[in-house]
mmCIF file of C-alpha atoms in Angstrom:
data_model
loop_
_atom_site.group_PDB
_atom_site.id
_atom_site.type_symbol
_atom_site.label_atom_id
_atom_site.label_comp_id
_atom_site.label_asym_id
_atom_site.label_seq_id
_atom_site.Cartn_x
_atom_site.Cartn_y
_atom_site.Cartn_z
ATOM 1 C CA UNK A 1 -30.274 1.723 43.656
ATOM 2 C CA UNK A 2 -32.434 0.166 41.018
ATOM 3 C CA UNK A 3 -31.978 -3.386 39.917
ATOM 4 C CA UNK A 4 -30.938 -2.603 36.357
ATOM 5 C CA UNK A 5 -28.264 -0.219 37.604
ATOM 6 C CA UNK A 6 -26.850 -2.976 39.795
ATOM 7 C CA UNK A 7 -26.758 -5.387 36.879
ATOM 8 C CA UNK A 8 -25.052 -2.786 34.704
ATOM 9 C CA UNK A 9 -22.492 -2.176 37.405
ATOM 10 C CA UNK A 10 -21.710 -5.897 37.604
ATOM 11 C CA UNK A 11 -21.312 -6.096 33.813
ATOM 12 C CA UNK A 12 -18.953 -3.109 33.736
ATOM 13 C CA UNK A 13 -16.912 -4.492 36.605
ATOM 14 C CA UNK A 14 -16.562 -7.974 35.107
ATOM 15 C CA UNK A 15 -15.892 -6.500 31.681
ATOM 16 C CA UNK A 16 -12.761 -4.840 32.989
ATOM 17 C CA UNK A 17 -11.727 -8.042 34.697
ATOM 18 C CA UNK A 18 -12.237 -9.988 31.474
ATOM 19 C CA UNK A 19 -10.201 -7.456 29.521
ATOM 20 C CA UNK A 20 -7.384 -7.526 32.089
ATOM 21 C CA UNK A 21 -7.394 -11.327 32.049
ATOM 22 C CA UNK A 22 -7.325 -11.309 28.247
ATOM 23 C CA UNK A 23 -4.245 -9.087 28.183
ATOM 24 C CA UNK A 24 -2.421 -11.272 30.693
ATOM 25 C CA UNK A 25 -3.383 -14.465 28.858
ATOM 26 C CA UNK A 26 -2.216 -13.066 25.511
ATOM 27 C CA UNK A 27 1.061 -11.873 27.031
ATOM 28 C CA UNK A 28 1.510 -15.240 28.736
ATOM 29 C CA UNK A 29 0.842 -16.919 25.396
ATOM 30 C CA UNK A 30 3.899 -15.173 23.974
ATOM 31 C CA UNK A 31 6.032 -16.671 26.744
ATOM 32 C CA UNK A 32 4.624 -20.147 26.237
ATOM 33 C CA UNK A 33 4.767 -20.213 22.424
ATOM 34 C CA UNK A 34 7.364 -22.672 21.125
ATOM 35 C CA UNK A 35 10.377 -20.688 19.976
ATOM 36 C CA UNK A 36 12.051 -21.335 16.660
ATOM 37 C CA UNK A 37 15.173 -20.071 14.982
ATOM 38 C CA UNK A 38 14.225 -17.460 12.461
ATOM 39 C CA UNK A 39 15.777 -17.159 9.046
ATOM 40 C CA UNK A 40 18.072 -14.204 9.232
ATOM 41 C CA UNK A 41 18.798 -12.263 6.072
ATOM 42 C CA UNK A 42 16.979 -12.337 2.775
ATOM 43 C CA UNK A 43 14.438 -14.902 1.621
ATOM 44 C CA UNK A 44 15.640 -18.083 -0.131
ATOM 45 C CA UNK A 45 13.776 -17.234 -3.354
ATOM 46 C CA UNK A 46 15.425 -13.867 -3.780
ATOM 47 C CA UNK A 47 18.784 -15.354 -2.799
ATOM 48 C CA UNK A 48 18.522 -17.918 -5.620
ATOM 49 C CA UNK A 49 17.587 -15.183 -8.082
ATOM 50 C CA UNK A 50 20.564 -13.090 -6.947
ATOM 51 C CA UNK A 51 22.949 -16.009 -7.387
ATOM 52 C CA UNK A 52 21.889 -16.513 -10.992
ATOM 53 C CA UNK A 53 22.280 -12.858 -11.845
ATOM 54 C CA UNK A 54 25.703 -11.773 -13.122
ATOM 55 C CA UNK A 55 25.183 -8.204 -11.981
ATOM 56 C CA UNK A 56 27.654 -8.719 -9.173
ATOM 57 C CA UNK A 57 30.624 -9.093 -11.528
ATOM 58 C CA UNK A 58 32.914 -6.215 -12.242
ATOM 59 C CA UNK A 59 35.744 -6.425 -14.762
ATOM 60 C CA UNK A 60 39.436 -5.864 -14.154
ATOM 61 C CA UNK A 61 39.372 -2.863 -16.533
ATOM 62 C CA UNK A 62 36.664 -1.189 -14.475
ATOM 63 C CA UNK A 63 38.589 -1.799 -11.265
ATOM 64 C CA UNK A 64 41.858 -0.530 -12.770
ATOM 65 C CA UNK A 65 40.052 2.587 -13.949
ATOM 66 C CA UNK A 66 38.540 3.150 -10.491
ATOM 67 C CA UNK A 67 41.896 2.687 -8.750
ATOM 68 C CA UNK A 68 43.708 5.034 -11.131
ATOM 69 C CA UNK A 69 41.007 7.682 -10.809
ATOM 70 C CA UNK A 70 41.178 7.191 -7.028
ATOM 71 C CA UNK A 71 37.454 6.573 -6.690
ATOM 72 C CA UNK A 72 36.724 7.319 -3.008
ATOM 73 C CA UNK A 73 33.797 4.882 -2.989
ATOM 74 C CA UNK A 74 35.901 1.862 -3.821
ATOM 75 C CA UNK A 75 36.743 -0.657 -1.127
ATOM 76 C CA UNK A 76 38.767 -3.675 -2.235
ATOM 77 C CA UNK A 77 38.597 -6.765 -0.078
ATOM 78 C CA UNK A 78 40.948 -9.698 -0.525
ATOM 79 C CA UNK A 79 39.236 -12.908 0.640
ATOM 80 C CA UNK A 80 42.327 -15.109 0.270
ATOM 81 C CA UNK A 81 44.396 -16.354 3.168
ATOM 82 C CA UNK A 82 46.630 -14.035 5.161
ATOM 83 C CA UNK A 83 49.860 -15.474 3.706
ATOM 84 C CA UNK A 84 48.648 -14.959 0.144
ATOM 85 C CA UNK A 85 47.557 -11.434 0.950
ATOM 86 C CA UNK A 86 50.948 -10.664 2.477
ATOM 87 C CA UNK A 87 52.820 -11.886 -0.582
ATOM 88 C CA UNK A 88 50.809 -9.867 -3.136
ATOM 89 C CA UNK A 89 47.464 -8.164 -3.478
ATOM 90 C CA UNK A 90 45.799 -5.185 -5.108
ATOM 91 C CA UNK A 91 46.754 -1.701 -3.860
ATOM 92 C CA UNK A 92 44.926 -0.596 -0.678
ATOM 93 C CA UNK A 93 43.044 -3.863 -0.393
ATOM 94 C CA UNK A 94 41.796 -5.064 2.999
ATOM 95 C CA UNK A 95 42.287 -8.702 3.923
ATOM 96 C CA UNK A 96 39.220 -10.576 5.175
ATOM 97 C CA UNK A 97 39.810 -14.326 4.726
ATOM 98 C CA UNK A 98 36.760 -16.281 3.588
ATOM 99 C CA UNK A 99 36.275 -17.903 7.001
ATOM 100 C CA UNK A 100 36.158 -14.478 8.688
ATOM 101 C CA UNK A 101 33.537 -12.962 6.373
ATOM 102 C CA UNK A 102 30.727 -13.362 8.891
ATOM 103 C CA UNK A 103 32.780 -12.401 11.950
ATOM 104 C CA UNK A 104 31.754 -9.291 13.841
ATOM 105 C CA UNK A 105 35.012 -7.483 12.997
ATOM 106 C CA UNK A 106 34.410 -7.621 9.279
ATOM 107 C CA UNK A 107 30.767 -6.586 9.459
ATOM 108 C CA UNK A 108 31.783 -2.915 9.570
ATOM 109 C CA UNK A 109 33.498 -3.342 6.183
ATOM 110 C CA UNK A 110 30.789 -5.381 4.509
ATOM 111 C CA UNK A 111 27.488 -4.170 5.935
ATOM 112 C CA UNK A 112 27.539 -0.470 5.080
ATOM 113 C CA UNK A 113 26.175 2.066 2.634
ATOM 114 C CA UNK A 114 29.176 4.292 1.896
ATOM 115 C CA UNK A 115 31.423 2.077 -0.220
ATOM 116 C CA UNK A 116 31.156 -0.178 -3.214
ATOM 117 C CA UNK A 117 32.846 -3.291 -1.890
ATOM 118 C CA UNK A 118 34.701 -5.436 -4.430
ATOM 119 C CA UNK A 119 35.641 -8.929 -3.311
ATOM 120 C CA UNK A 120 38.445 -10.777 -5.040
ATOM 121 C CA UNK A 121 40.511 -13.931 -4.758
ATOM 122 C CA UNK A 122 42.817 -15.757 -7.147
ATOM 123 C CA UNK A 123 39.918 -16.653 -9.414
ATOM 124 C CA UNK A 124 36.381 -15.566 -8.629
ATOM 125 C CA UNK A 125 35.323 -18.778 -6.819
ATOM 126 C CA UNK A 126 36.257 -17.866 -3.244
ATOM 127 C CA UNK A 127 35.093 -14.316 -3.841
ATOM 128 C CA UNK A 128 31.781 -15.702 -5.106
ATOM 129 C CA UNK A 129 31.404 -17.763 -1.944
ATOM 130 C CA UNK A 130 32.088 -14.709 0.187
ATOM 131 C CA UNK A 131 29.587 -12.760 -1.919
ATOM 132 C CA UNK A 132 26.958 -15.446 -1.331
ATOM 133 C CA UNK A 133 27.448 -15.228 2.420
ATOM 134 C CA UNK A 134 27.147 -11.453 2.316
ATOM 135 C CA UNK A 135 24.175 -11.449 -0.021
ATOM 136 C CA UNK A 136 22.336 -13.909 2.145
ATOM 137 C CA UNK A 137 22.807 -11.595 5.111
ATOM 138 C CA UNK A 138 21.248 -8.827 3.032
ATOM 139 C CA UNK A 139 24.407 -6.711 2.723
ATOM 140 C CA UNK A 140 24.249 -4.177 -0.108
ATOM 141 C CA UNK A 141 26.794 -2.817 -2.621
ATOM 142 C CA UNK A 142 28.936 -5.970 -2.782
ATOM 143 C CA UNK A 143 30.618 -6.921 -6.055
ATOM 144 C CA UNK A 144 32.987 -9.607 -7.272
ATOM 145 C CA UNK A 145 36.053 -9.126 -9.421
ATOM 146 C CA UNK A 146 35.421 -11.340 -12.438
ATOM 147 C CA UNK A 147 38.307 -13.742 -12.904
ATOM 148 C CA UNK A 148 40.077 -12.490 -9.810
ATOM 149 C CA UNK A 149 43.786 -11.827 -9.595
ATOM 150 C CA UNK A 150 44.598 -14.261 -12.420
ATOM 151 C CA UNK A 151 42.462 -12.219 -14.758
ATOM 152 C CA UNK A 152 44.075 -9.088 -13.355
ATOM 153 C CA UNK A 153 47.472 -10.450 -14.257
ATOM 154 C CA UNK A 154 46.366 -11.533 -17.728
ATOM 155 C CA UNK A 155 44.663 -8.266 -18.614
ATOM 156 C CA UNK A 156 46.272 -5.414 -16.707
ATOM 157 C CA UNK A 157 49.759 -6.565 -15.867
ATOM 158 C CA UNK A 158 50.422 -8.638 -18.944
ATOM 159 C CA UNK A 159 47.885 -7.717 -21.639
ATOM 160 C CA UNK A 160 47.757 -9.576 -24.911
ATOM 161 C CA UNK A 161 48.322 -7.560 -28.002
ATOM 162 C CA UNK A 162 45.246 -7.727 -30.231
ATOM 163 C CA UNK A 163 45.523 -9.105 -33.732
ATOM 164 C CA UNK A 164 45.630 -6.680 -36.614
ATOM 165 C CA UNK A 165 42.221 -7.795 -37.743
ATOM 166 C CA UNK A 166 40.540 -6.992 -34.445
ATOM 167 C CA UNK A 167 38.283 -3.906 -34.064
ATOM 168 C CA UNK A 168 39.605 -0.542 -32.977
ATOM 169 C CA UNK A 169 37.989 -0.964 -29.582
ATOM 170 C CA UNK A 170 40.302 -3.848 -28.805
ATOM 171 C CA UNK A 171 43.322 -1.654 -29.542
ATOM 172 C CA UNK A 172 41.978 1.121 -27.335
ATOM 173 C CA UNK A 173 41.461 -1.391 -24.582
ATOM 174 C CA UNK A 174 44.967 -2.677 -25.116
ATOM 175 C CA UNK A 175 46.347 0.864 -24.867
ATOM 176 C CA UNK A 176 44.414 1.418 -21.666
ATOM 177 C CA UNK A 177 45.685 -1.818 -20.210
ATOM 178 C CA UNK A 178 49.282 -1.000 -21.102
ATOM 179 C CA UNK A 179 48.939 2.429 -19.504
ATOM 180 C CA UNK A 180 47.267 0.901 -16.443
ATOM 181 C CA UNK A 181 50.061 -1.637 -16.225
ATOM 182 C CA UNK A 182 52.570 1.208 -16.200
ATOM 183 C CA UNK A 183 50.576 2.913 -13.440
ATOM 184 C CA UNK A 184 50.814 -0.212 -11.344
ATOM 185 C CA UNK A 185 54.548 -0.195 -11.808
ATOM 186 C CA UNK A 186 55.077 -2.826 -14.433
ATOM 187 C CA UNK A 187 56.649 -0.444 -16.931
ATOM 188 C CA UNK A 188 56.558 -0.883 -20.640
ATOM 189 C CA UNK A 189 55.588 -4.471 -20.581
ATOM 190 C CA UNK A 190 56.257 -4.937 -24.249
ATOM 191 C CA UNK A 191 59.945 -5.106 -23.558
ATOM 192 C CA UNK A 192 59.494 -7.236 -20.487
ATOM 193 C CA UNK A 193 57.405 -9.780 -22.286
ATOM 194 C CA UNK A 194 59.609 -10.234 -25.327
ATOM 195 C CA UNK A 195 62.074 -12.853 -24.440
ATOM 196 C CA UNK A 196 65.598 -12.377 -25.493
ATOM 197 C CA UNK A 197 66.185 -15.157 -27.829
ATOM 198 C CA UNK A 198 69.386 -17.002 -27.260
ATOM 199 C CA UNK A 199 71.680 -16.545 -30.181
ATOM 200 C CA UNK A 200 71.815 -19.446 -32.387
ATOM 201 C CA UNK A 201 75.310 -20.599 -32.533
ATOM 202 C CA UNK A 202 75.935 -22.310 -35.681
ATOM 203 C CA UNK A 203 78.675 -24.720 -35.266
ATOM 204 C CA UNK A 204 80.763 -24.932 -38.194
ATOM 205 C CA UNK A 205 82.407 -28.194 -38.579
ATOM 206 C CA UNK A 206 84.868 -28.589 -41.210
ATOM 207 C CA UNK A 207 84.169 -31.433 -43.345
ATOM 208 C CA UNK A 208 86.977 -33.797 -43.340
ATOM 209 C CA UNK A 209 88.103 -34.562 -46.648
ATOM 210 C CA UNK A 210 87.436 -38.075 -47.121
ATOM 211 C CA UNK A 211 89.949 -40.157 -48.660
ATOM 212 C CA UNK A 212 88.555 -41.492 -51.773
ATOM 213 C CA UNK A 213 87.755 -44.975 -51.317
ATOM 214 C CA UNK A 214 88.204 -47.333 -53.954
ATOM 215 C CA UNK A 215 87.851 -46.135 -57.434
ATOM 216 C CA UNK A 216 87.277 -47.217 -60.653
ATOM 217 C CA UNK B 1 6.247 -9.367 5.012
ATOM 218 C CA UNK B 2 6.147 -6.128 6.979
ATOM 219 C CA UNK B 3 6.971 -3.341 7.681
ATOM 220 C CA UNK B 4 4.922 -2.530 4.614
ATOM 221 C CA UNK B 5 6.525 0.676 3.346
ATOM 222 C CA UNK B 6 10.256 -0.164 3.793
ATOM 223 C CA UNK B 7 9.673 -3.546 2.130
ATOM 224 C CA UNK B 8 8.002 -1.933 -0.864
ATOM 225 C CA UNK B 9 4.568 -3.513 -0.421
ATOM 226 C CA UNK B 10 3.100 -0.031 -0.131
ATOM 227 C CA UNK B 11 4.949 2.559 -2.249
ATOM 228 C CA UNK B 12 6.683 5.236 -0.135
ATOM 229 C CA UNK B 13 4.626 7.975 -1.802
ATOM 230 C CA UNK B 14 1.699 6.821 0.310
ATOM 231 C CA UNK B 15 3.630 7.587 3.487
ATOM 232 C CA UNK B 16 2.128 11.017 4.057
ATOM 233 C CA UNK B 17 -1.353 10.054 2.931
ATOM 234 C CA UNK B 18 -1.441 7.232 5.466
ATOM 235 C CA UNK B 19 0.081 9.504 8.112
ATOM 236 C CA UNK B 20 -2.664 12.083 7.573
ATOM 237 C CA UNK B 21 -5.401 9.432 7.729
ATOM 238 C CA UNK B 22 -3.991 7.974 10.949
ATOM 239 C CA UNK B 23 -3.623 11.505 12.334
ATOM 240 C CA UNK B 24 -7.270 12.295 11.640
ATOM 241 C CA UNK B 25 -8.443 9.103 13.326
ATOM 242 C CA UNK B 26 -6.111 9.741 16.267
ATOM 243 C CA UNK B 27 -7.357 13.298 16.737
ATOM 244 C CA UNK B 28 -10.962 12.212 16.457
ATOM 245 C CA UNK B 29 -10.471 9.480 19.046
ATOM 246 C CA UNK B 30 -8.682 11.840 21.428
ATOM 247 C CA UNK B 31 -11.526 14.323 21.217
ATOM 248 C CA UNK B 32 -14.238 11.672 21.390
ATOM 249 C CA UNK B 33 -12.772 10.188 24.576
ATOM 250 C CA UNK B 34 -12.613 13.620 26.227
ATOM 251 C CA UNK B 35 -8.857 14.059 26.089
ATOM 252 C CA UNK B 36 -9.204 17.607 24.856
ATOM 253 C CA UNK B 37 -10.297 18.566 28.369
ATOM 254 C CA UNK B 38 -7.373 19.731 30.451
ATOM 255 C CA UNK B 39 -9.299 18.866 33.618
ATOM 256 C CA UNK B 40 -9.377 15.240 32.588
ATOM 257 C CA UNK B 41 -5.705 15.196 31.738
ATOM 258 C CA UNK B 42 -4.400 16.793 34.929
ATOM 259 C CA UNK B 43 -6.648 14.427 36.894
ATOM 260 C CA UNK B 44 -3.726 11.993 36.708
ATOM 261 C CA UNK B 45 -1.634 14.371 38.825
ATOM 262 C CA UNK B 46 -4.379 15.184 41.343
ATOM 263 C CA UNK B 47 -5.678 11.642 41.552
ATOM 264 C CA UNK B 48 -9.297 12.022 40.511
ATOM 265 C CA UNK B 49 -9.043 10.671 36.961
ATOM 266 C CA UNK B 50 -6.499 8.199 35.664
ATOM 267 C CA UNK B 51 -7.864 7.856 32.137
ATOM 268 C CA UNK B 52 -4.643 9.181 30.552
ATOM 269 C CA UNK B 53 -2.457 6.731 32.412
ATOM 270 C CA UNK B 54 -4.767 3.825 31.668
ATOM 271 C CA UNK B 55 -5.072 4.691 27.994
ATOM 272 C CA UNK B 56 -1.348 4.990 27.411
ATOM 273 C CA UNK B 57 -0.521 1.884 29.429
ATOM 274 C CA UNK B 58 -3.147 -0.120 27.528
ATOM 275 C CA UNK B 59 -2.019 1.276 24.179
ATOM 276 C CA UNK B 60 1.584 0.311 24.855
ATOM 277 C CA UNK B 61 0.575 -3.146 26.024
ATOM 278 C CA UNK B 62 -1.768 -3.873 23.110
ATOM 279 C CA UNK B 63 0.825 -2.636 20.614
ATOM 280 C CA UNK B 64 3.570 -4.725 22.254
ATOM 281 C CA UNK B 65 1.540 -7.909 22.282
ATOM 282 C CA UNK B 66 0.286 -7.287 18.750
ATOM 283 C CA UNK B 67 3.712 -6.551 17.286
ATOM 284 C CA UNK B 68 5.285 -9.600 18.912
ATOM 285 C CA UNK B 69 2.506 -11.913 17.746
ATOM 286 C CA UNK B 70 2.862 -10.503 14.239
ATOM 287 C CA UNK B 71 6.619 -11.001 14.446
ATOM 288 C CA UNK B 72 6.061 -14.596 15.533
ATOM 289 C CA UNK B 73 3.764 -15.175 12.548
ATOM 290 C CA UNK B 74 6.344 -13.445 10.294
ATOM 291 C CA UNK B 75 3.912 -10.705 9.324
ATOM 292 C CA UNK B 76 6.324 -8.063 10.597
ATOM 293 C CA UNK B 77 10.073 -8.262 10.963
ATOM 294 C CA UNK B 78 10.760 -6.706 14.342
ATOM 295 C CA UNK B 79 14.422 -6.097 13.467
ATOM 296 C CA UNK B 80 13.386 -3.655 10.764
ATOM 297 C CA UNK B 81 11.208 -1.515 12.998
ATOM 298 C CA UNK B 82 12.522 1.907 13.927
ATOM 299 C CA UNK B 83 13.849 2.198 17.475
ATOM 300 C CA UNK B 84 14.388 5.702 18.776
ATOM 301 C CA UNK B 85 17.986 6.130 20.030
ATOM 302 C CA UNK B 86 18.363 6.516 23.790
ATOM 303 C CA UNK B 87 20.134 9.469 25.417
ATOM 304 C CA UNK B 88 19.603 8.786 29.120
ATOM 305 C CA UNK B 89 20.084 12.169 30.724
ATOM 306 C CA UNK B 90 18.553 14.276 28.014
ATOM 307 C CA UNK B 91 15.527 11.959 28.038
ATOM 308 C CA UNK B 92 15.149 12.351 31.807
ATOM 309 C CA UNK B 93 15.551 16.149 31.639
ATOM 310 C CA UNK B 94 13.139 16.361 28.738
ATOM 311 C CA UNK B 95 10.672 14.158 30.602
ATOM 312 C CA UNK B 96 10.761 16.442 33.662
ATOM 313 C CA UNK B 97 10.113 19.522 31.518
ATOM 314 C CA UNK B 98 7.373 17.733 29.625
ATOM 315 C CA UNK B 99 5.703 16.728 32.900
ATOM 316 C CA UNK B 100 5.934 20.286 34.195
ATOM 317 C CA UNK B 101 4.329 21.608 31.044
ATOM 318 C CA UNK B 102 1.750 18.856 31.291
ATOM 319 C CA UNK B 103 0.566 19.845 34.741
ATOM 320 C CA UNK B 104 0.916 23.599 34.102
ATOM 321 C CA UNK B 105 -0.925 23.741 30.816
ATOM 322 C CA UNK B 106 -3.144 20.744 31.259
ATOM 323 C CA UNK B 107 -2.328 19.372 27.815
ATOM 324 C CA UNK B 108 0.184 17.119 26.179
ATOM 325 C CA UNK B 109 1.355 18.183 22.695
ATOM 326 C CA UNK B 110 -1.178 16.053 20.818
ATOM 327 C CA UNK B 111 -4.165 17.047 22.901
ATOM 328 C CA UNK B 112 -3.158 20.724 22.654
ATOM 329 C CA UNK B 113 -3.758 20.637 18.915
ATOM 330 C CA UNK B 114 -6.920 18.639 19.441
ATOM 331 C CA UNK B 115 -8.324 21.128 21.952
ATOM 332 C CA UNK B 116 -7.222 24.112 19.883
ATOM 333 C CA UNK B 117 -9.109 22.601 16.964
ATOM 334 C CA UNK B 118 -12.373 22.625 18.935
ATOM 335 C CA UNK B 119 -11.736 26.234 19.920
ATOM 336 C CA UNK B 120 -10.336 26.144 23.440
ATOM 337 C CA UNK B 121 -8.491 29.357 24.114
ATOM 338 C CA UNK B 122 -6.221 27.900 26.827
ATOM 339 C CA UNK B 123 -5.107 25.270 24.290
ATOM 340 C CA UNK B 124 -4.209 28.005 21.815
ATOM 341 C CA UNK B 125 -2.195 29.731 24.538
ATOM 342 C CA UNK B 126 -0.444 26.413 25.256
ATOM 343 C CA UNK B 127 0.339 26.041 21.554
ATOM 344 C CA UNK B 128 1.909 29.493 21.571
ATOM 345 C CA UNK B 129 3.885 28.382 24.633
ATOM 346 C CA UNK B 130 5.105 25.308 22.750
ATOM 347 C CA UNK B 131 6.445 27.488 19.951
ATOM 348 C CA UNK B 132 8.091 29.872 22.420
ATOM 349 C CA UNK B 133 9.670 26.839 24.089
ATOM 350 C CA UNK B 134 10.961 25.567 20.745
ATOM 351 C CA UNK B 135 12.405 29.001 20.013
ATOM 352 C CA UNK B 136 14.160 29.224 23.397
ATOM 353 C CA UNK B 137 15.505 25.687 22.979
ATOM 354 C CA UNK B 138 16.881 26.498 19.527
ATOM 355 C CA UNK B 139 18.521 29.707 20.746
ATOM 356 C CA UNK B 140 20.098 27.952 23.728
ATOM 357 C CA UNK B 141 21.075 24.879 21.718
ATOM 358 C CA UNK B 142 24.821 25.575 21.853
ATOM 359 C CA UNK B 143 24.585 25.837 25.614
ATOM 360 C CA UNK B 144 22.421 22.711 26.014
ATOM 361 C CA UNK B 145 24.220 20.582 23.436
ATOM 362 C CA UNK B 146 26.611 18.770 25.843
ATOM 363 C CA UNK B 147 23.633 17.494 27.836
ATOM 364 C CA UNK B 148 21.614 16.895 24.677
ATOM 365 C CA UNK B 149 24.206 14.569 23.136
ATOM 366 C CA UNK B 150 25.577 12.977 26.300
ATOM 367 C CA UNK B 151 25.052 9.438 27.605
ATOM 368 C CA UNK B 152 24.173 7.994 24.232
ATOM 369 C CA UNK B 153 23.194 4.331 24.532
ATOM 370 C CA UNK B 154 22.288 3.624 20.912
ATOM 371 C CA UNK B 155 19.118 2.084 19.604
ATOM 372 C CA UNK B 156 18.371 -0.155 22.549
ATOM 373 C CA UNK B 157 15.169 -1.563 23.929
ATOM 374 C CA UNK B 158 14.392 -2.321 27.567
ATOM 375 C CA UNK B 159 14.731 -6.066 27.047
ATOM 376 C CA UNK B 160 18.187 -5.454 25.456
ATOM 377 C CA UNK B 161 19.471 -3.416 28.358
ATOM 378 C CA UNK B 162 18.013 -5.706 31.024
ATOM 379 C CA UNK B 163 19.119 -8.788 29.133
ATOM 380 C CA UNK B 164 15.813 -10.601 29.494
ATOM 381 C CA UNK B 165 13.636 -12.167 26.819
ATOM 382 C CA UNK B 166 11.158 -9.657 25.355
ATOM 383 C CA UNK B 167 8.351 -12.206 25.811
ATOM 384 C CA UNK B 168 8.944 -12.391 29.547
ATOM 385 C CA UNK B 169 9.197 -8.625 29.686
ATOM 386 C CA UNK B 170 5.784 -8.279 27.999
ATOM 387 C CA UNK B 171 4.253 -10.788 30.383
ATOM 388 C CA UNK B 172 5.651 -8.954 33.437
ATOM 389 C CA UNK B 173 4.602 -5.638 31.914
ATOM 390 C CA UNK B 174 1.030 -6.922 31.476
ATOM 391 C CA UNK B 175 0.872 -8.001 35.115
ATOM 392 C CA UNK B 176 2.359 -4.673 36.192
ATOM 393 C CA UNK B 177 -0.217 -2.815 34.091
ATOM 394 C CA UNK B 178 -3.145 -4.683 35.621
ATOM 395 C CA UNK B 179 -1.793 -4.093 39.146
ATOM 396 C CA UNK B 180 -1.342 -0.395 38.308
ATOM 397 C CA UNK B 181 -4.903 -0.164 37.017
ATOM 398 C CA UNK B 182 -6.169 -1.697 40.237
ATOM 399 C CA UNK B 183 -4.054 0.570 42.454
ATOM 400 C CA UNK B 184 -5.008 3.781 40.655
ATOM 401 C CA UNK B 185 -8.671 2.778 40.920
ATOM 402 C CA UNK B 186 -8.239 2.457 44.683
ATOM 403 C CA UNK B 187 -6.568 5.882 44.789
ATOM 404 C CA UNK B 188 -9.306 7.409 42.647
ATOM 405 C CA UNK B 189 -11.977 6.139 45.026
ATOM 406 C CA UNK B 190 -10.241 7.674 48.035
ATOM 407 C CA UNK B 191 -9.656 11.080 46.483
ATOM 408 C CA UNK B 192 -12.471 13.604 46.697
ATOM 409 C CA UNK B 193 -14.545 13.542 43.552
ATOM 410 C CA UNK B 194 -14.216 16.453 41.165
ATOM 411 C CA UNK B 195 -16.984 17.135 38.727
ATOM 412 C CA UNK B 196 -15.928 18.469 35.372
#
């Protein structure tokens, strides 16, 4: 064997050893690296942008329309407490109280691609909080009912009659709301809203004839 | 930041262009390192050449270490990477058939195409065999389906199912790989040399 061949052989042999050592050192480095809790969900910058955007809001008219047309993509979620949900809620709504939004049971409802999820509460504040939690986790297709159930009551169940001077659109909307109200079982709310005025009883009191006092 | 295409850093239209470029480089490297020779590939089974085993072990290890370092530096989000779903028994059955084909034909699917491209007739025959196999599988699918869909474990990784930290798993895997390399070298030296 020539000398150069021997040297080459040594280089090749040590090269493999160096490479093997490098792999083990790099893999060991992963074990030794200080671990840190990673941010789960979307980045803070995009979260702030999402919060400012009003795209998440959906009006009561839109929801009423979707419910009446039986939109199969609609999933209503009531984020109020269980007692409130039991006393009244929207038809076919699912109850996920605000504190349970991030629990593993509710993830199947919120983190999915099939449905448009609409969150609602009495106003939109709790629903907004739930939306923020979901948005931060990167869940898609989550919306908030603008104004919540109070707005639902004021617009669908008990709509205000527009003034005569208002545009035609307002009347059409009013007609839709009345019809929607009937669908949800309120009936012709015009009669329900007009209060029966108590009859004014006019008491007639006979004037007593006064005895003329004095005189000229 | 990454993965680049799902996060919109590279538009999805580039998907196929990048795939073709990577494919060309992969094929070139396979051919350049002699993997289009069936004698080299079956050497793993007969014990005179362990290049295939070493290459795939090293590739897996380098990719693992690289991906986890990139995840640590937040260059790639490991949660967003695609994990192939696991079907235990169909994977084992498929693996046995694949190994049989491997030692019979002397090619794995990728190297078949590579060798066919440089004009090896046995590789072309193997390619034909692959298509016949696909045809038979499709025709028998109704019969095979119970096995094909059974024992579904979901998109799990080894560190998930063993319940150990992926970092420790990589470290143990690296040690295992180096030991394997050493052992197969010892085997190779004992087996009678084959010139090809």
